[in-house]
């Protein structure tokens, strides 16, 4: 699975097995549906780097920890932030849910572990340590919390076990040793800890070392038990780019998972234990089949940089486009390349599947748009007319039209079956951002954003008739360039977000501004329209990480 993250330091697999949550470089958490390959939510709100991501045991909530000293609790279904847990005075390094999901523990550089009520967001216990907290974990029964910190009077990390109810601390007498990581087995009868290049497996009651798992060439940075407790997966830092799978009973390494080209930041098991998911600095997330000992990934094949990955509507296929002038269609289940689409003479920068998934359109720096049959991989039409690179392609909801956007400042409307150019719309159309233009729900209109830098007279949304190509209206009101636009679900409103720190709602017929939202401190980047049973909402995401709903 490739193309949707720049750097994954924290990855969490949902208990329901249908989602992955991970951080990105923009202080936010992304939730993806792994069955369809589609992104469900971008959770924005933190103001510094994310340090931890965790699903609740029920899978209905995601918690994120950050260097901004807070922990945020998010509703998985809506993407709303239900609580922001404040109280730490330094970075929050780690988080963990209690087994029943009613409590969450957070460990911080402020030398405390805090226990929070998930329902109310209140902190009811604060446990003081002598140094920064690096790991926090609940026992399987939920009656104890174990934490690790760097003891300034010792050369290694110290583990403390706390009775959760009264908050009393008691030390493990013999001292299970670790240099950073410490996890319980699912049954609670075993403990795994890190020690340099090795993983140590301990018997929890007697604190006897059962096995020393050696093989990594760098310090071990991640350890995790399988849900059944019979396997342990470990990953190392820096030059060692492998995940190792160990048999808990024998201590034997069963499998070395090779494939990542850079440091691995996070490793998790699926709830059934049949898959391992790893996130790496190499900008990929890989899904590994534990039983078959194979990587369920999109195979390599491109000879130059891959620009875009686009899943098919039914999720069984992914298309990738590259500087090598080709597009490749991959089978998600097997990782096999179904077709290589050759024909462009320069880099391919954009791709789009038709709503039915039977056709794919590609746009290239060679100024052309090509239409391909997904089943055969044959090019059915070559669409010419643009005089500069094609930067984006969008299908209409009715599947009969295709809009292409070019650096030449134009939008061309094509018949998706015949390849005939129906209309050419000029006017310094934008090439920046994800929402360059939007079809109305009935496909009879298209709203376009002026190109950034086109001049003060182009701080507007332009609406065109897709049949005649006639401009119906240009909005008036925004004081800077528009960054994103979309239609309401019924098509009666057009919503625009702007660099002037506002969101405006326009009447799709008259072009009059019906409402303006000004509750922003930075420019508004993304917008979405949400239909609820008894209400309609506009959701806006701001450059400073703030997300609001009206």
Coordinates of C-alpha atoms in Angstrom, one line a residue:
X1 CA 0.0 0.0 0.0
X2 CA 1.8 3.1 -1.2
X3 CA 1.2 6.8 -2.0
X4 CA -0.9 8.1 0.9
X5 CA 1.7 9.1 3.5
X6 CA 5.0 10.8 3.6
X7 CA 6.4 9.4 6.7
X8 CA 4.6 7.0 9.1
X9 CA 6.0 7.0 12.6
X10 CA 2.8 5.7 14.2
X11 CA 0.3 3.2 12.7
X12 CA -2.7 1.6 14.4
X13 CA -4.9 -1.2 13.0
X14 CA -8.6 -0.9 14.0
X15 CA -10.0 -3.8 16.0
X16 CA -12.7 -4.2 13.3
X17 CA -10.0 -4.9 10.8
X18 CA -11.3 -2.4 8.2
X19 CA -9.1 0.6 8.9
X20 CA -5.6 1.9 9.5
X21 CA -4.8 5.1 11.3
X22 CA -1.5 6.8 11.0
X23 CA 0.2 10.2 11.4
X24 CA 1.7 12.3 8.6
X25 CA 4.1 15.3 8.5
X26 CA 1.3 17.8 8.8
X27 CA 0.5 17.3 12.5
X28 CA -2.6 15.3 11.6
X29 CA -3.9 11.7 11.7
X30 CA -5.2 9.9 8.6
X31 CA -7.8 7.1 8.7
X32 CA -8.0 4.8 5.7
X33 CA -10.4 2.1 4.7
X34 CA -8.0 -0.8 3.9
X35 CA -10.7 -2.7 2.1
X36 CA -11.3 0.0 -0.5
X37 CA -8.0 1.9 -0.3
X38 CA -9.9 5.2 0.3
X39 CA -9.1 7.8 2.9
X40 CA -12.0 8.2 5.4
X41 CA -10.8 11.2 7.5
X42 CA -8.0 13.6 8.1
X43 CA -8.0 14.5 11.8
X44 CA -6.6 17.9 12.2
X45 CA -6.1 19.9 15.4
X46 CA -2.7 19.2 16.8
X47 CA -0.1 22.0 16.4
X48 CA 3.0 19.9 16.7
X49 CA 4.3 16.5 15.6
X50 CA 2.2 13.4 16.4
X51 CA 3.9 11.0 18.8
X52 CA 1.3 8.2 19.2
X53 CA -1.9 6.8 17.7
X54 CA -4.2 4.2 19.2
X55 CA -7.6 2.7 18.6
X56 CA -10.0 2.1 21.5
X57 CA -10.7 -1.7 22.1
X58 CA -14.2 -1.2 20.6
X59 CA -12.7 0.5 17.5
X60 CA -15.1 3.5 17.7
X61 CA -12.5 6.0 18.9
X62 CA -8.9 7.0 18.0
X63 CA -6.5 8.7 20.4
X64 CA -3.6 10.8 19.2
X65 CA -0.7 12.1 21.3
X66 CA 1.5 15.1 20.3
X67 CA 4.5 17.2 21.1
X68 CA 1.9 20.0 21.7
X69 CA 1.4 18.5 25.2
X70 CA -2.1 17.3 24.5
X71 CA -3.9 14.0 23.8
X72 CA -7.0 14.2 21.5
X73 CA -9.8 11.7 21.3
X74 CA -11.5 11.3 17.9
X75 CA -14.8 9.8 16.8
X76 CA -13.9 7.3 14.1
X77 CA -17.3 7.5 12.3
X78 CA -17.6 11.3 12.1
X79 CA -13.9 12.4 12.5
X80 CA -14.9 14.8 15.3
X81 CA -12.7 15.5 18.2
X82 CA -14.7 14.6 21.3
X83 CA -12.1 15.6 23.9
X84 CA -8.7 17.4 24.1
X85 CA -6.9 16.1 27.2
X86 CA -4.8 18.9 28.7
X87 CA -2.6 18.9 31.7
X88 CA 0.8 17.7 30.6
X89 CA 3.4 20.5 30.5
X90 CA 5.8 18.8 28.0
X91 CA 5.6 16.5 25.0
X92 CA 3.3 13.5 25.3
X93 CA 5.5 10.5 24.3
X94 CA 3.1 7.5 24.5
X95 CA -0.6 6.6 25.0
X96 CA -2.5 3.3 25.8
X97 CA -6.2 2.4 26.2
X98 CA -7.3 0.2 29.1
X99 CA -8.6 -3.2 28.0
X100 CA -12.2 -2.2 28.5
X101 CA -11.7 1.2 26.8
X102 CA -12.9 3.3 29.7
X103 CA -9.5 4.8 30.5
X104 CA -6.5 6.0 28.6
X105 CA -3.0 6.4 30.0
X106 CA -0.5 9.0 28.7
X107 CA 3.2 9.3 29.4
X108 CA 5.1 12.6 29.0
X109 CA 8.4 14.3 29.1
X110 CA 7.1 16.2 32.2
X111 CA 7.9 13.0 34.2
X112 CA 4.3 12.0 34.8
X113 CA 1.8 9.3 33.7
X114 CA -1.8 10.6 33.6
X115 CA -4.9 8.4 33.6
X116 CA -7.9 9.9 31.9
X117 CA -11.6 9.0 31.9
X118 CA -12.4 8.5 28.2
X119 CA -16.1 9.5 28.6
X120 CA -15.5 12.8 30.4
X121 CA -12.0 13.6 29.4
X122 CA -11.0 14.3 33.0
X123 CA -7.7 13.3 34.5
X124 CA -8.2 11.4 37.8
X125 CA -4.7 10.1 38.6
X126 CA -1.2 11.6 38.0
X127 CA 1.7 9.3 38.6
X128 CA 5.1 11.1 39.2
X129 CA 8.4 9.7 38.0
X130 CA 12.0 10.8 38.1
X131 CA 12.5 11.4 34.4
X132 CA 10.8 11.3 31.0
X133 CA 8.2 8.6 30.4
X134 CA 8.9 6.6 27.2
X135 CA 6.4 3.7 27.4
X136 CA 3.1 3.1 29.1
X137 CA 1.0 -0.1 28.9
X138 CA -1.9 -1.7 30.7
X139 CA -1.9 -5.3 32.0
X140 CA -4.4 -7.5 30.1
X141 CA -6.7 -7.4 33.1
X142 CA -6.5 -3.6 33.3
X143 CA -5.7 -3.6 37.0
X144 CA -2.1 -2.4 36.6
X145 CA -0.2 0.1 34.4
X146 CA 3.4 -0.4 33.6
X147 CA 5.6 2.6 32.6
X148 CA 9.3 2.9 31.7
X149 CA 11.5 5.9 32.3
X150 CA 15.2 6.8 32.1
X151 CA 16.5 6.5 35.6
X152 CA 19.2 9.2 36.0
X153 CA 20.9 7.1 38.7
X154 CA 21.2 4.0 36.4
X155 CA 22.5 3.1 33.0
X156 CA 19.2 1.7 31.8
X157 CA 15.5 2.3 31.9
X158 CA 13.5 1.5 35.0
X159 CA 10.1 -0.2 34.9
X160 CA 7.4 0.8 37.4
X161 CA 4.1 -1.0 37.9
X162 CA 1.2 0.9 39.3
X163 CA -2.0 -0.3 41.0
X164 CA -4.5 1.7 38.9
X165 CA -7.2 2.0 41.5
X166 CA -5.4 3.7 44.4
X167 CA -2.5 5.0 42.3
X168 CA 0.1 3.3 44.6
X169 CA 3.5 2.6 43.0
X170 CA 5.5 -0.6 43.6
X171 CA 8.7 -1.7 41.9
X172 CA 9.3 -5.0 40.2
X173 CA 11.7 -6.5 42.8
X174 CA 14.3 -8.1 40.5
X175 CA 13.9 -5.4 37.9
X176 CA 13.0 -6.5 34.4
X177 CA 15.6 -4.6 32.4
X178 CA 14.8 -2.5 29.3
X179 CA 16.4 0.3 27.4
X180 CA 13.1 1.8 26.3
X181 CA 10.3 -0.7 25.3
X182 CA 8.2 -2.9 27.6
X183 CA 5.0 -4.8 26.6
X184 CA 2.8 -7.4 28.1
X185 CA 1.7 -10.6 26.3
X186 CA -2.1 -10.8 25.7
X187 CA -2.5 -13.3 28.6
X188 CA -0.3 -11.2 30.9
X189 CA 2.0 -14.2 31.7
X190 CA 4.9 -12.9 29.7
X191 CA 6.8 -9.6 29.2
X192 CA 8.9 -8.5 26.2
X193 CA 11.5 -5.7 26.6
X194 CA 14.3 -4.3 24.5
X195 CA 18.0 -4.4 25.3
X196 CA 20.2 -3.0 22.6
X197 CA 20.0 -5.1 19.4
X198 CA 17.9 -7.8 21.2
X199 CA 14.4 -8.5 22.5
X200 CA 14.2 -10.2 25.9
X201 CA 11.2 -12.4 26.8
X202 CA 10.5 -12.7 30.5
X203 CA 8.2 -14.8 32.6
X204 CA 6.1 -12.2 34.3
X205 CA 5.7 -13.9 37.7
X206 CA 9.3 -15.2 38.3
X207 CA 11.0 -12.5 36.1
X208 CA 13.1 -15.3 34.6
X209 CA 14.5 -14.6 31.1
X210 CA 12.9 -17.2 28.7
X211 CA 14.6 -16.1 25.5
X212 CA 17.0 -13.6 24.0
X213 CA 15.9 -12.7 20.5
X214 CA 19.0 -11.6 18.6
X215 CA 19.4 -10.8 14.9
X216 CA 18.8 -7.1 14.3
X217 CA 21.8 -5.0 13.3
X218 CA 20.5 -1.9 15.0
X219 CA 18.8 -1.0 18.2
X220 CA 15.3 -2.5 18.5
X221 CA 12.7 0.3 18.3
X222 CA 9.4 -1.6 18.0
X223 CA 8.1 -4.8 19.6
X224 CA 4.5 -6.2 19.5
X225 CA 2.8 -9.4 20.4
X226 CA 0.3 -11.1 18.1
X227 CA -3.3 -11.2 19.5
X228 CA -2.9 -14.9 20.3
X229 CA 0.4 -14.3 22.1
X230 CA 2.3 -17.0 20.2
X231 CA 4.3 -14.5 18.0
X232 CA 6.4 -11.4 18.6
X233 CA 7.2 -8.9 15.8
X234 CA 10.2 -6.5 16.2
X235 CA 11.7 -3.7 14.2
X236 CA 15.0 -1.8 14.5
X237 CA 16.0 1.7 13.9
X238 CA 18.3 3.4 11.4
X239 CA 20.1 1.1 8.9
X240 CA 18.2 -2.1 9.7
X241 CA 15.1 -1.9 7.5
X242 CA 13.6 -5.3 8.4
X243 CA 10.8 -6.6 10.6
X244 CA 11.5 -9.9 12.3
X245 CA 8.8 -12.4 13.4
X246 CA 9.6 -14.6 16.4
X247 CA 8.1 -17.8 17.8
X248 CA 7.5 -17.1 21.5
X249 CA 7.7 -20.7 22.6
X250 CA 11.1 -21.5 21.0
X251 CA 12.6 -18.0 20.5
X252 CA 13.3 -18.9 16.9
X253 CA 13.1 -16.2 14.1
X254 CA 10.4 -17.5 11.7
X255 CA 10.6 -14.8 9.1
X256 CA 12.6 -11.7 8.2
X257 CA 10.3 -9.2 6.5
X258 CA 12.4 -7.4 4.0
X259 CA 11.3 -4.7 1.5
X260 CA 11.3 -1.3 3.1
X261 CA 14.2 0.9 2.0
X262 CA 14.4 3.1 5.0
X263 CA 13.8 3.1 8.8
X264 CA 10.6 1.4 10.1
X265 CA 8.7 3.5 12.5
X266 CA 5.8 1.4 13.5
X267 CA 4.6 -2.3 13.5
X268 CA 1.2 -3.7 14.4
X269 CA -0.7 -7.0 14.0
X270 CA -4.2 -7.2 12.6
X271 CA -6.8 -8.3 15.2
X272 CA -6.9 -11.8 13.8
X273 CA -3.1 -12.0 13.8
X274 CA -3.0 -13.0 10.2
X275 CA -1.4 -9.8 8.9
X276 CA 1.4 -7.5 10.0
X277 CA 1.3 -3.8 9.0
X278 CA 4.5 -1.7 9.0
X279 CA 5.0 2.0 8.4
X280 CA 8.3 3.3 7.2
X281 CA 10.3 6.5 6.4
X282 CA 10.4 5.3 2.8
X283 CA 6.8 6.6 2.4
X284 CA 5.1 3.2 2.2
X285 CA 2.8 1.1 4.4
X286 CA 3.3 -2.6 3.8
X287 CA 0.8 -5.3 4.6
X288 CA 2.4 -8.7 5.2
X289 CA 0.6 -12.1 5.1
X290 CA 1.7 -14.0 8.2
X291 CA 0.5 -17.4 7.1
X292 CA 1.9 -17.3 3.6
X293 CA 5.0 -15.4 4.7
X294 CA 4.5 -12.9 1.8
X295 CA 4.2 -9.1 1.5
X296 CA 0.7 -8.2 0.3
X297 CA 2.0 -5.0 -1.4
X298 CA 1.9 -3.2 -4.7
X299 CA 5.0 -4.5 -6.5
X300 CA 7.6 -2.2 -8.0
X301 CA 8.0 -1.8 -11.7
X302 CA 8.2 1.9 -12.5
X303 CA 11.7 3.1 -13.4
X304 CA 11.2 6.7 -12.3
X305 CA 9.4 8.6 -9.6
X306 CA 5.7 7.6 -9.0
X307 CA 3.5 10.7 -8.8
X308 CA 0.0 9.4 -8.0
X309 CA -1.8 6.3 -6.8
X310 CA -5.5 6.0 -7.5
X311 CA -7.7 3.1 -6.4
X312 CA -10.5 1.8 -8.6
X313 CA -14.1 2.3 -7.4
X314 CA -14.5 -1.3 -6.2
X315 CA -11.0 -1.3 -4.5
X316 CA -9.7 -4.4 -6.3
X317 CA -7.2 -2.4 -8.4
X318 CA -4.8 0.5 -8.0
X319 CA -3.4 2.7 -10.8
X320 CA 0.0 4.4 -10.5
X321 CA 1.5 7.0 -12.8
X322 CA 5.1 8.0 -13.1
X323 CA 7.9 10.0 -14.7
X324 CA 8.7 7.0 -16.8
X325 CA 5.7 8.0 -19.1
X326 CA 3.7 4.9 -18.1
X327 CA 0.7 4.0 -16.0
X328 CA 0.5 0.6 -14.3
X329 CA -2.7 -1.1 -13.1
X330 CA -2.0 -3.3 -10.0
X331 CA -4.1 -6.2 -8.5
X332 CA -4.5 -5.2 -4.9
X333 CA -5.0 -8.8 -3.7
X334 CA -1.9 -10.3 -5.4
X335 CA 0.3 -7.2 -6.1
X336 CA 0.5 -8.3 -9.7
X337 CA 0.7 -5.8 -12.5
X338 CA -2.4 -6.3 -14.8
X339 CA -1.5 -3.8 -17.5
X340 CA 1.2 -1.3 -18.4
X341 CA -0.4 1.6 -20.2
X342 CA 2.2 3.0 -22.7
X343 CA 1.6 5.9 -25.1
X344 CA 2.5 9.2 -23.5
X345 CA 5.7 10.8 -24.5
X346 CA 6.4 12.6 -21.3
X347 CA 5.8 12.2 -17.5
X348 CA 2.2 11.2 -16.5
X349 CA 1.0 13.4 -13.7
X350 CA -2.7 12.6 -13.2
X351 CA -5.1 9.7 -13.5
X352 CA -8.8 9.1 -12.8
X353 CA -11.1 6.1 -12.9
X354 CA -14.6 6.4 -14.4
X355 CA -17.4 6.0 -11.7
X356 CA -18.0 2.5 -13.0
X357 CA -14.3 1.6 -13.0
X358 CA -14.3 0.3 -16.6
X359 CA -12.3 3.3 -18.0
X360 CA -9.3 5.2 -16.9
X361 CA -8.2 8.6 -18.0
X362 CA -4.5 9.8 -17.9
X363 CA -3.1 13.3 -18.2
X364 CA 0.5 14.0 -19.2
X365 CA 3.2 16.7 -19.6
X366 CA 2.9 15.9 -23.3
X367 CA -0.3 18.0 -23.3
X368 CA -2.5 15.0 -24.0
X369 CA -5.3 13.1 -22.3
X370 CA -5.7 9.4 -23.0
X371 CA -8.6 7.1 -22.3
X372 CA -8.0 3.4 -21.7
X373 CA -10.1 0.3 -21.4
X374 CA -9.4 -1.1 -17.9
X375 CA -10.1 -4.7 -18.9
X376 CA -7.8 -4.9 -21.9
X377 CA -5.3 -2.1 -21.2
X378 CA -5.9 -0.7 -24.7
X379 CA -5.9 3.1 -25.4
X380 CA -9.3 3.9 -26.9
X381 CA -8.9 7.6 -27.5
X382 CA -6.2 10.3 -27.5
X383 CA -7.6 13.7 -26.6
X384 CA -5.6 16.6 -28.1
X385 CA -6.1 20.4 -27.7
X386 CA -4.3 21.5 -24.6
X387 CA -1.0 23.4 -25.3
X388 CA 0.6 22.8 -21.9
X389 CA 0.8 20.0 -19.4
X390 CA -2.5 18.4 -18.2
X391 CA -2.6 18.7 -14.4
X392 CA -5.9 17.1 -13.4
X393 CA -8.8 15.0 -14.7
X394 CA -12.3 14.7 -13.2
X395 CA -15.3 12.6 -14.4
X396 CA -18.9 14.0 -14.1
X397 CA -21.3 12.1 -11.7
X398 CA -23.2 10.9 -14.8
X399 CA -20.0 9.3 -16.2
X400 CA -20.7 10.8 -19.7
X401 CA -18.3 13.8 -19.3
X402 CA -14.7 14.3 -18.5
X403 CA -13.0 17.6 -17.5
X404 CA -9.3 18.1 -18.0
X405 CA -7.3 21.0 -16.5
X406 CA -4.2 22.3 -18.0
X407 CA -1.3 24.6 -17.2
X408 CA -2.4 26.6 -20.3
X409 CA -5.2 28.1 -18.1
X410 CA -8.1 26.2 -19.7
X411 CA -10.6 23.5 -18.8
X412 CA -11.8 21.2 -21.6
X413 CA -15.0 19.2 -21.4
X414 CA -14.9 15.8 -23.3
X415 CA -17.4 13.2 -24.2
X416 CA -16.1 10.2 -22.1
X417 CA -17.1 7.6 -24.7
X418 CA -16.3 9.3 -28.0
X419 CA -13.4 11.4 -26.9
X420 CA -15.0 14.4 -28.6
X421 CA -14.2 17.9 -27.1
X422 CA -17.6 19.5 -26.3
X423 CA -16.4 22.8 -24.9
X424 CA -13.2 24.7 -24.0
X425 CA -13.4 27.0 -21.0
X426 CA -10.8 29.7 -20.8
X427 CA -10.0 32.1 -17.9
X428 CA -6.8 31.4 -16.0
X429 CA -8.2 28.3 -14.4
X430 CA -6.3 27.1 -11.3
X431 CA -3.7 24.3 -11.4
X432 CA -3.1 24.4 -7.6
X433 CA -4.9 22.3 -4.9
X434 CA -7.1 19.3 -5.0
X435 CA -10.5 21.0 -5.7
X436 CA -9.7 22.9 -8.9
X437 CA -13.3 22.6 -10.1
X438 CA -16.5 20.8 -9.3
X439 CA -19.3 19.4 -11.4
X440 CA -22.9 20.1 -10.3
X441 CA -24.7 16.9 -9.2
X442 CA -26.6 16.8 -12.5
X443 CA -23.5 17.5 -14.5
X444 CA -25.0 20.5 -16.3
X445 CA -22.7 23.1 -14.6
X446 CA -19.1 23.3 -13.6
X447 CA -17.5 25.7 -11.1
X448 CA -13.9 26.6 -11.5
X449 CA -11.3 28.4 -9.5
X450 CA -9.1 31.2 -11.0
X451 CA -5.4 30.5 -11.2
X452 CA -3.5 31.7 -8.2
X453 CA -1.7 34.9 -9.1
X454 CA -4.1 35.7 -12.0
X455 CA -4.8 39.2 -10.6
X456 CA -7.1 41.0 -8.1
X457 CA -10.0 40.7 -10.5
X458 CA -9.8 36.9 -10.3
X459 CA -10.6 36.4 -6.6
X460 CA -13.7 34.6 -7.7
X461 CA -15.6 31.4 -8.4
X462 CA -16.6 31.1 -12.1
X463 CA -19.6 29.0 -13.0
X464 CA -20.1 27.6 -16.6
X465 CA -22.8 25.8 -18.4
X466 CA -21.3 22.5 -19.5
X467 CA -23.6 22.3 -22.6
X468 CA -23.1 25.7 -24.1
X469 CA -19.8 26.6 -22.4
X470 CA -21.3 30.0 -21.4
X471 CA -20.1 31.6 -18.2
X472 CA -23.2 32.0 -16.0
X473 CA -21.7 34.2 -13.3
X474 CA -18.5 35.1 -11.4
X475 CA -18.7 35.6 -7.7
X476 CA -17.9 38.8 -5.9
X477 CA -16.7 39.1 -2.3
X478 CA -13.5 37.1 -1.7
X479 CA -10.5 39.3 -1.1
X480 CA -7.8 36.8 -2.0
X481 CA -7.5 33.7 -4.1
X482 CA -9.9 30.8 -3.7
X483 CA -8.3 27.6 -2.5
X484 CA -11.1 25.1 -2.8
X485 CA -14.7 24.7 -4.0
X486 CA -17.5 22.1 -3.9
X487 CA -21.3 21.8 -4.5
X488 CA -23.8 21.0 -1.8
X489 CA -25.4 17.5 -2.1
X490 CA -28.6 19.0 -3.7
X491 CA -26.6 21.3 -6.0
X492 CA -28.4 24.5 -4.8
X493 CA -25.2 25.9 -3.1
X494 CA -21.6 26.2 -4.0
X495 CA -19.1 26.4 -1.1
X496 CA -15.7 28.1 -1.5
X497 CA -12.7 28.4 0.8
X498 CA -10.3 31.2 0.5
X499 CA -6.9 32.6 1.5
X500 CA -8.8 35.6 3.0
X501 CA -9.6 33.3 6.0
X502 CA -13.3 32.9 5.1
X503 CA -15.7 30.3 3.7
X504 CA -18.6 31.5 1.6
X505 CA -21.8 29.8 0.5
X506 CA -23.1 30.9 -3.0
X507 CA -26.5 30.5 -4.6
X508 CA -25.8 28.2 -7.5
X509 CA -28.5 30.0 -9.7
X510 CA -27.9 33.7 -8.9
X511 CA -24.3 33.7 -7.7
X512 CA -25.3 35.7 -4.6
X513 CA -23.5 35.1 -1.4
X514 CA -25.9 33.5 1.1
X515 CA -23.6 33.2 4.1
X516 CA -20.0 33.9 5.1
X517 CA -18.0 32.1 7.8
X518 CA -15.2 34.1 9.3
X519 CA -14.1 32.1 12.4
X520 CA -10.5 31.5 11.2
X521 CA -7.1 32.7 12.1
X522 CA -5.3 31.3 9.0
X523 CA -6.3 30.6 5.4
X524 CA -8.8 27.9 4.8
X525 CA -7.5 24.9 2.9
X526 CA -10.1 22.1 2.7
X527 CA -13.9 22.0 2.8
X528 CA -16.5 19.2 2.9
X529 CA -20.3 19.0 2.9
X530 CA -22.0 16.6 5.3
X531 CA -25.6 15.4 5.1
X532 CA -27.2 14.5 8.5
X533 CA -30.7 13.2 9.0
X534 CA -32.0 16.5 10.2
X535 CA -29.3 19.0 9.2
X536 CA -26.6 19.9 6.7
X537 CA -23.1 20.9 7.7
X538 CA -20.0 22.6 6.2
X539 CA -16.7 21.3 7.5
X540 CA -13.6 23.4 7.0
X541 CA -9.9 22.7 7.6
X542 CA -7.6 25.6 8.3
X543 CA -3.8 25.9 7.6
X544 CA -3.1 26.1 11.4
X545 CA -4.7 22.7 11.9
X546 CA -8.1 23.9 13.2
X547 CA -11.2 22.0 11.8
X548 CA -14.6 23.6 12.3
X549 CA -18.2 22.5 11.5
X550 CA -21.2 24.8 10.9

